[in-house]
Amino acid sequence: MTSFEPVSPSTNALVDWLVTKGLEGAGQEELLEGFCTRLVALGVPLMRFHAAQSTLHPVYGGTGYSWYNGAGGESEKFENTDAPSEIWQQSPLYALLHEDLDEIRVKLVEQNEPSRFPLLNDLRENGATDYYATGLSYEGSQKVRPNGEKKVSDGVLMSLTSDAPTGFEDSDLSRIKSVLPHLGLALKSAKNQTLTEDLMRVYLGRDAGRRVLSGEIRRGSLQQIDAVIWNFDLEGFTNLSEDLPGHEIIDMLNDYLAVAVSVVHDRGGNILKFMGDGLMAMFDVGEIDEDARAALGAVPLLQARMDDLNTKRQAEGLPVANFTLALHSGEILYGNIGSKTRLDFTVIGPAVNQAARIAGMHRSLGQRILISDDVARAASPCAQELVSVGRYMLRGVHEPKELFTVYSPGGPSVTE
């Protein structure tokens, strides 16, 4: 989006620093903090710097970084929204994107009339004398809208503000423009690293994502661990889904799964996979007794948050659902399974199979929460009062297993 100047001898050190930090994998905040302080050291009268980048994340659509001379910098995240906010639409950076501009330069010290950009009026009131904004579009990221407008879907927008008596000199802007390509490459590297980590966490889970990024990517690379398996399912969701429109089904499912995920994460567990209207999680926080207590400690928290969600949905006239939960512990194999070109980072083993068998007994036993004797022994003593519901043979298991539930006056029990 901007024209670049040849690198001048005075900026060689800054360019070398950006290249080194980019190769080292420095993050956005470190890069921009160092970039700003080094520009000032070169004599550029920089009062304020701001950069914004798009990102791929289910919650956040972009990141921002603002730096003030003497006060340092601060990062922020911008949530995904269906429509741009009024503040964003009145920003000079928004104009760069939607008015097909390569740059915006405003000599604030020479302006007599208020600017069409509220930000520039605020900056001038705080002593700013000059404003310069531009952007870097990464290759292949500039797309044309149906109405002919250009949109940068991937790149970085930035603005620099001066409070020098006459603003930026031409030599200042030449220095800035000469280092922008190097800054852009370093920021692209940092963004790609963050994006990869975010997507791994979102789609594989916190622990599995970390393991894959650390190099556990070969088929058959498995680790044997002791852990507690947590099988969560919505009760009655199948019947509800037959009567609800598609978008309401998805909204409802997301509401309940969000509660279950938050509980697992808050108690140190990891989501392994979503399975229809349920999920499988794993608690591997330390020794098996710690795992069992963490998994059991999540049960009352799940009950409380599910009750809160149901109260909220009922108040809004929305359908509600209950849940079933099965807990079992034992040795599991955790790692990569699949074909050479399509892998899944998951768990297998008898403990996983037995957890599924226990989950299939909720209706016949009339209990929403079922806990194997293995978990009960490992957690003893624990904060929850466990009540035996009897010994049962599980399909594929040679010895009967005693099952427990969490004591709760009046329930909970399966209602269908």
mmCIF file of C-alpha atoms in Angstrom, residues 56-59 195-206 209 271 274:
data_model
loop_
_atom_site.group_PDB
_atom_site.id
_atom_site.type_symbol
_atom_site.label_atom_id
_atom_site.label_comp_id
_atom_site.label_asym_id
_atom_site.label_seq_id
_atom_site.Cartn_x
_atom_site.Cartn_y
_atom_site.Cartn_z
ATOM 1 C CA LEU A 56 -7.892 -15.943 12.374
ATOM 2 C CA HIS A 57 -9.612 -16.662 15.678
ATOM 3 C CA PRO A 58 -13.196 -17.633 16.590
ATOM 4 C CA VAL A 59 -13.451 -14.754 19.082
ATOM 5 C CA LEU A 195 -2.038 -17.846 14.369
ATOM 6 C CA THR A 196 -0.655 -21.392 14.310
ATOM 7 C CA GLU A 197 -0.697 -21.639 18.097
ATOM 8 C CA ASP A 198 -4.241 -20.243 18.298
ATOM 9 C CA LEU A 199 -5.626 -22.594 15.649
ATOM 10 C CA MET A 200 -3.902 -25.598 17.224
ATOM 11 C CA ARG A 201 -5.469 -24.752 20.594
ATOM 12 C CA VAL A 202 -8.896 -24.149 19.080
ATOM 13 C CA TYR A 203 -9.070 -27.277 16.920
ATOM 14 C CA LEU A 204 -6.869 -29.770 18.778
ATOM 15 C CA GLY A 205 -7.072 -28.537 22.369
ATOM 16 C CA ARG A 206 -4.535 -26.868 24.606
ATOM 17 C CA GLY A 209 -1.935 -28.438 20.169
ATOM 18 C CA ILE A 271 -10.824 -31.358 25.712
ATOM 19 C CA PHE A 274 -16.496 -33.243 20.473
#
